[in-house]
Amino acid sequence: MAVILVGFMGAGKTTVGQTLARKMQCTHRDLDDLIIESAGKSIPEIFAARGDAGFRQLEHETLVKALDHIEILSTGGGTPMQPANFDLLKAKQTPVVLLEASATTILKRIGRDANRPLVQQLGSDGLVALQQKRDPRYHELADLVITTDHLSPNQIADQIINWLAQH
């Protein structure tokens, strides 16, 4: 059974994806890691060299390849915002799970993360505004929504497994 995890940065997609893969005894891939492997550069280096548009093009190309052979895929926070990516994710017959968290939790988790270009660029208020802007798109894509604020990765993974068993 395959699962695609979406949500804003800091919602727990990578950690939950790893936990879920362990519990389901399958593989987990993080789209950002696949992009880094493809480019041979870190995310900040890709943004510095190619800008947002260049990063998003590489992200799309990597997503197309990843969707052909994924079991559990954690996407980047901006992945579903690109219309071509949204359409790919929507057309795939793979359940999409939205992990969401409050702005307070997000800021606590990633507020000082130097490896996230948008955190450095936007600051706290900008991140909150970006999260509010992206939320409707995430919800439009999601088959299941889980709020992660007060749950452990194990609890979230168990909720996903139980939901998958019922669908």
PDB file of C-alpha atoms in Angstrom:
ATOM      1  CA  MET A   1       0.000   0.000   0.000  1.00  0.00           C
ATOM      2  CA  ALA A   2       1.384   3.381  -1.007  1.00  0.00           C
ATOM      3  CA  VAL A   3       0.816   6.685   0.806  1.00  0.00           C
ATOM      4  CA  ILE A   4       1.718  10.258  -0.103  1.00  0.00           C
ATOM      5  CA  LEU A   5       2.227  12.699   2.776  1.00  0.00           C
ATOM      6  CA  VAL A   6       1.602  16.404   2.208  1.00  0.00           C
ATOM      7  CA  GLY A   7       1.530  19.425   4.488  1.00  0.00           C
ATOM      8  CA  PHE A   8       3.360  22.552   5.485  1.00  0.00           C
ATOM      9  CA  MET A   9       7.017  22.431   6.453  1.00  0.00           C
ATOM     10  CA  GLY A  10       7.457  21.257  10.022  1.00  0.00           C
ATOM     11  CA  ALA A  11       4.173  19.314  10.118  1.00  0.00           C
ATOM     12  CA  GLY A  12       6.078  16.029  10.462  1.00  0.00           C
ATOM     13  CA  LYS A  13       5.963  14.518   6.970  1.00  0.00           C
ATOM     14  CA  THR A  14       9.478  13.068   6.965  1.00  0.00           C
ATOM     15  CA  THR A  15       9.431  11.769  10.536  1.00  0.00           C
ATOM     16  CA  VAL A  16       5.969  10.264  10.163  1.00  0.00           C
ATOM     17  CA  GLY A  17       6.897   8.817   6.763  1.00  0.00           C
ATOM     18  CA  GLN A  18       9.895   7.047   8.277  1.00  0.00           C
ATOM     19  CA  THR A  19       7.817   5.735  11.182  1.00  0.00           C
ATOM     20  CA  LEU A  20       5.016   4.618   8.893  1.00  0.00           C
ATOM     21  CA  ALA A  21       7.444   2.801   6.583  1.00  0.00           C
ATOM     22  CA  ARG A  22       8.973   0.978   9.541  1.00  0.00           C
ATOM     23  CA  LYS A  23       5.555  -0.110  10.817  1.00  0.00           C
ATOM     24  CA  MET A  24       4.343  -1.143   7.355  1.00  0.00           C
ATOM     25  CA  GLN A  25       7.668  -2.760   6.469  1.00  0.00           C
ATOM     26  CA  CYS A  26       8.092  -0.825   3.253  1.00  0.00           C
ATOM     27  CA  THR A  27      10.256   1.964   1.886  1.00  0.00           C
ATOM     28  CA  HIS A  28       9.986   5.679   2.540  1.00  0.00           C
ATOM     29  CA  ARG A  29      11.384   8.396   0.324  1.00  0.00           C
ATOM     30  CA  ASP A  30      11.462  12.100   0.983  1.00  0.00           C
ATOM     31  CA  LEU A  31      11.026  14.217  -2.148  1.00  0.00           C
ATOM     32  CA  ASP A  32      13.552  16.778  -0.909  1.00  0.00           C
ATOM     33  CA  ASP A  33      16.144  14.007  -0.466  1.00  0.00           C
ATOM     34  CA  LEU A  34      15.439  12.775  -3.992  1.00  0.00           C
ATOM     35  CA  ILE A  35      15.885  16.327  -5.309  1.00  0.00           C
ATOM     36  CA  ILE A  36      19.204  16.660  -3.447  1.00  0.00           C
ATOM     37  CA  GLU A  37      20.380  13.337  -4.911  1.00  0.00           C
ATOM     38  CA  SER A  38      19.336  14.394  -8.403  1.00  0.00           C
ATOM     39  CA  ALA A  39      20.987  17.830  -8.238  1.00  0.00           C
ATOM     40  CA  GLY A  40      24.008  16.866  -6.187  1.00  0.00           C
ATOM     41  CA  LYS A  41      23.411  20.004  -4.092  1.00  0.00           C
ATOM     42  CA  SER A  42      21.580  20.944  -0.890  1.00  0.00           C
ATOM     43  CA  ILE A  43      18.173  22.644  -1.077  1.00  0.00           C
ATOM     44  CA  PRO A  44      19.653  26.063  -0.148  1.00  0.00           C
ATOM     45  CA  GLU A  45      22.349  25.597  -2.820  1.00  0.00           C
ATOM     46  CA  ILE A  46      19.707  24.708  -5.419  1.00  0.00           C
ATOM     47  CA  PHE A  47      17.672  27.806  -4.529  1.00  0.00           C
ATOM     48  CA  ALA A  48      20.815  29.965  -4.663  1.00  0.00           C
ATOM     49  CA  ALA A  49      21.871  28.582  -8.046  1.00  0.00           C
ATOM     50  CA  ARG A  50      18.502  28.166  -9.780  1.00  0.00           C
ATOM     51  CA  GLY A  51      16.062  30.342  -7.860  1.00  0.00           C
ATOM     52  CA  ASP A  52      12.555  29.274  -6.913  1.00  0.00           C
ATOM     53  CA  ALA A  53      11.492  28.560 -10.503  1.00  0.00           C
ATOM     54  CA  GLY A  54      14.504  26.336 -11.116  1.00  0.00           C
ATOM     55  CA  PHE A  55      13.936  24.476  -7.884  1.00  0.00           C
ATOM     56  CA  ARG A  56      10.251  23.951  -8.696  1.00  0.00           C
ATOM     57  CA  GLN A  57      11.115  22.565 -12.144  1.00  0.00           C
ATOM     58  CA  LEU A  58      13.559  20.097 -10.596  1.00  0.00           C
ATOM     59  CA  GLU A  59      10.961  19.249  -7.952  1.00  0.00           C
ATOM     60  CA  HIS A  60       8.372  18.481 -10.653  1.00  0.00           C
ATOM     61  CA  GLU A  61      10.759  16.292 -12.654  1.00  0.00           C
ATOM     62  CA  THR A  62      11.715  14.397  -9.486  1.00  0.00           C
ATOM     63  CA  LEU A  63       8.068  13.967  -8.451  1.00  0.00           C
ATOM     64  CA  VAL A  64       7.176  12.468 -11.846  1.00  0.00           C
ATOM     65  CA  LYS A  65       9.914   9.852 -11.440  1.00  0.00           C
ATOM     66  CA  ALA A  66       9.146   9.188  -7.759  1.00  0.00           C
ATOM     67  CA  LEU A  67       5.445   8.532  -8.308  1.00  0.00           C
ATOM     68  CA  ASP A  68       6.235   5.577 -10.551  1.00  0.00           C
ATOM     69  CA  HIS A  69       7.739   3.486  -7.774  1.00  0.00           C
ATOM     70  CA  ILE A  70       6.958   4.865  -4.341  1.00  0.00           C
ATOM     71  CA  GLU A  71       5.530   3.144  -1.323  1.00  0.00           C
ATOM     72  CA  ILE A  72       5.569   6.076   1.100  1.00  0.00           C
ATOM     73  CA  LEU A  73       6.510   9.521  -0.195  1.00  0.00           C
ATOM     74  CA  SER A  74       6.903  12.675   1.900  1.00  0.00           C
ATOM     75  CA  THR A  75       6.531  15.722  -0.338  1.00  0.00           C
ATOM     76  CA  GLY A  76       7.910  19.190   0.217  1.00  0.00           C
ATOM     77  CA  GLY A  77       5.600  21.807   1.684  1.00  0.00           C
ATOM     78  CA  GLY A  78       5.384  23.650  -1.635  1.00  0.00           C
ATOM     79  CA  THR A  79       5.022  20.600  -3.860  1.00  0.00           C
ATOM     80  CA  PRO A  80       1.199  20.656  -4.183  1.00  0.00           C
ATOM     81  CA  MET A  81       1.173  24.401  -4.873  1.00  0.00           C
ATOM     82  CA  GLN A  82       2.470  23.901  -8.402  1.00  0.00           C
ATOM     83  CA  PRO A  83      -0.524  23.129 -10.668  1.00  0.00           C
ATOM     84  CA  ALA A  84       1.296  20.346 -12.551  1.00  0.00           C
ATOM     85  CA  ASN A  85       2.296  18.686  -9.256  1.00  0.00           C
ATOM     86  CA  PHE A  86      -1.194  19.077  -7.829  1.00  0.00           C
ATOM     87  CA  ASP A  87      -2.669  17.422 -10.909  1.00  0.00           C
ATOM     88  CA  LEU A  88      -0.155  14.552 -10.716  1.00  0.00           C
ATOM     89  CA  LEU A  89      -0.902  13.927  -7.047  1.00  0.00           C
ATOM     90  CA  LYS A  90      -4.670  14.186  -7.570  1.00  0.00           C
ATOM     91  CA  ALA A  91      -4.628  11.785 -10.546  1.00  0.00           C
ATOM     92  CA  LYS A  92      -2.556   9.167  -8.744  1.00  0.00           C
ATOM     93  CA  GLN A  93      -4.693   6.472  -7.148  1.00  0.00           C
ATOM     94  CA  THR A  94      -2.566   6.688  -4.012  1.00  0.00           C
ATOM     95  CA  PRO A  95      -4.068   7.963  -0.747  1.00  0.00           C
ATOM     96  CA  VAL A  96      -2.878  11.459   0.144  1.00  0.00           C
ATOM     97  CA  VAL A  97      -2.546  12.175   3.866  1.00  0.00           C
ATOM     98  CA  LEU A  98      -2.371  15.789   5.017  1.00  0.00           C
ATOM     99  CA  LEU A  99      -0.359  16.318   8.173  1.00  0.00           C
ATOM    100  CA  GLU A 100      -1.145  19.710   9.631  1.00  0.00           C
ATOM    101  CA  ALA A 101       0.013  21.599  12.694  1.00  0.00           C
ATOM    102  CA  SER A 102      -0.728  24.959  14.240  1.00  0.00           C
ATOM    103  CA  ALA A 103       1.418  27.941  13.359  1.00  0.00           C
ATOM    104  CA  THR A 104       2.785  27.886  16.919  1.00  0.00           C
ATOM    105  CA  THR A 105       3.914  24.281  16.545  1.00  0.00           C
ATOM    106  CA  ILE A 106       5.395  24.922  13.100  1.00  0.00           C
ATOM    107  CA  LEU A 107       7.390  27.899  14.344  1.00  0.00           C
ATOM    108  CA  LYS A 108       8.615  25.923  17.342  1.00  0.00           C
ATOM    109  CA  ARG A 109       9.768  23.069  15.092  1.00  0.00           C
ATOM    110  CA  ILE A 110      11.403  25.004  12.244  1.00  0.00           C
ATOM    111  CA  GLY A 111      11.642  28.657  13.292  1.00  0.00           C
ATOM    112  CA  ARG A 112      15.438  28.698  13.270  1.00  0.00           C
ATOM    113  CA  ASP A 113      16.197  26.052  10.631  1.00  0.00           C
ATOM    114  CA  ALA A 114      18.967  27.404   8.400  1.00  0.00           C
ATOM    115  CA  ASN A 115      18.389  24.587   5.871  1.00  0.00           C
ATOM    116  CA  ARG A 116      14.956  25.924   4.955  1.00  0.00           C
ATOM    117  CA  PRO A 117      15.323  28.885   2.590  1.00  0.00           C
ATOM    118  CA  LEU A 118      11.757  30.108   3.139  1.00  0.00           C
ATOM    119  CA  VAL A 119      12.217  30.215   6.919  1.00  0.00           C
ATOM    120  CA  GLN A 120      15.181  32.558   6.484  1.00  0.00           C
ATOM    121  CA  GLN A 121      13.477  34.599   3.783  1.00  0.00           C
ATOM    122  CA  LEU A 122      10.001  35.065   5.286  1.00  0.00           C
ATOM    123  CA  GLY A 123      10.433  35.147   9.057  1.00  0.00           C
ATOM    124  CA  SER A 124       7.682  34.135  11.483  1.00  0.00           C
ATOM    125  CA  ASP A 125       4.871  36.353  10.185  1.00  0.00           C
ATOM    126  CA  GLY A 126       5.608  35.434   6.590  1.00  0.00           C
ATOM    127  CA  LEU A 127       5.608  31.720   7.416  1.00  0.00           C
ATOM    128  CA  VAL A 128       2.228  31.986   9.126  1.00  0.00           C
ATOM    129  CA  ALA A 129       0.801  33.840   6.108  1.00  0.00           C
ATOM    130  CA  LEU A 130       2.267  31.262   3.711  1.00  0.00           C
ATOM    131  CA  GLN A 131       0.792  28.413   5.736  1.00  0.00           C
ATOM    132  CA  GLN A 132      -2.649  30.046   5.649  1.00  0.00           C
ATOM    133  CA  LYS A 133      -2.335  30.534   1.892  1.00  0.00           C
ATOM    134  CA  ARG A 134      -1.373  26.893   1.281  1.00  0.00           C
ATOM    135  CA  ASP A 135      -3.888  25.230   3.620  1.00  0.00           C
ATOM    136  CA  PRO A 136      -6.873  25.214   1.208  1.00  0.00           C
ATOM    137  CA  ARG A 137      -4.777  23.519  -1.479  1.00  0.00           C
ATOM    138  CA  TYR A 138      -3.574  20.853   0.945  1.00  0.00           C
ATOM    139  CA  HIS A 139      -7.144  20.151   2.036  1.00  0.00           C
ATOM    140  CA  GLU A 140      -8.348  19.913  -1.560  1.00  0.00           C
ATOM    141  CA  LEU A 141      -5.808  17.185  -2.191  1.00  0.00           C
ATOM    142  CA  ALA A 142      -6.175  15.214   1.048  1.00  0.00           C
ATOM    143  CA  ASP A 143      -7.983  11.921   1.524  1.00  0.00           C
ATOM    144  CA  LEU A 144      -7.171  11.982   5.256  1.00  0.00           C
ATOM    145  CA  VAL A 145      -6.251  14.924   7.515  1.00  0.00           C
ATOM    146  CA  ILE A 146      -4.350  14.473  10.786  1.00  0.00           C
ATOM    147  CA  THR A 147      -3.426  17.306  13.143  1.00  0.00           C
ATOM    148  CA  THR A 148       0.022  16.488  14.500  1.00  0.00           C
ATOM    149  CA  ASP A 149       0.411  19.069  17.297  1.00  0.00           C
ATOM    150  CA  HIS A 150      -0.116  16.734  20.237  1.00  0.00           C
ATOM    151  CA  LEU A 151       0.540  13.331  18.672  1.00  0.00           C
ATOM    152  CA  SER A 152       3.715  11.276  18.480  1.00  0.00           C
ATOM    153  CA  PRO A 153       4.942   9.956  15.123  1.00  0.00           C
ATOM    154  CA  ASN A 154       3.867   6.469  16.275  1.00  0.00           C
ATOM    155  CA  GLN A 155       0.343   7.664  17.037  1.00  0.00           C
ATOM    156  CA  ILE A 156       0.080   9.392  13.668  1.00  0.00           C
ATOM    157  CA  ALA A 157       1.405   6.342  11.815  1.00  0.00           C
ATOM    158  CA  ASP A 158      -1.105   4.138  13.660  1.00  0.00           C
ATOM    159  CA  GLN A 159      -3.953   6.464  12.626  1.00  0.00           C
ATOM    160  CA  ILE A 160      -2.839   6.230   8.998  1.00  0.00           C
ATOM    161  CA  ILE A 161      -2.555   2.423   9.157  1.00  0.00           C
ATOM    162  CA  ASN A 162      -6.014   2.140  10.723  1.00  0.00           C
ATOM    163  CA  TRP A 163      -7.493   4.450   8.085  1.00  0.00           C
ATOM    164  CA  LEU A 164      -5.844   2.473   5.281  1.00  0.00           C
ATOM    165  CA  ALA A 165      -7.268  -0.781   6.686  1.00  0.00           C
ATOM    166  CA  GLN A 166     -10.776   0.700   6.525  1.00  0.00           C
ATOM    167  CA  HIS A 167     -10.440   2.061   2.974  1.00  0.00           C
TER     168      HIS A 167
END
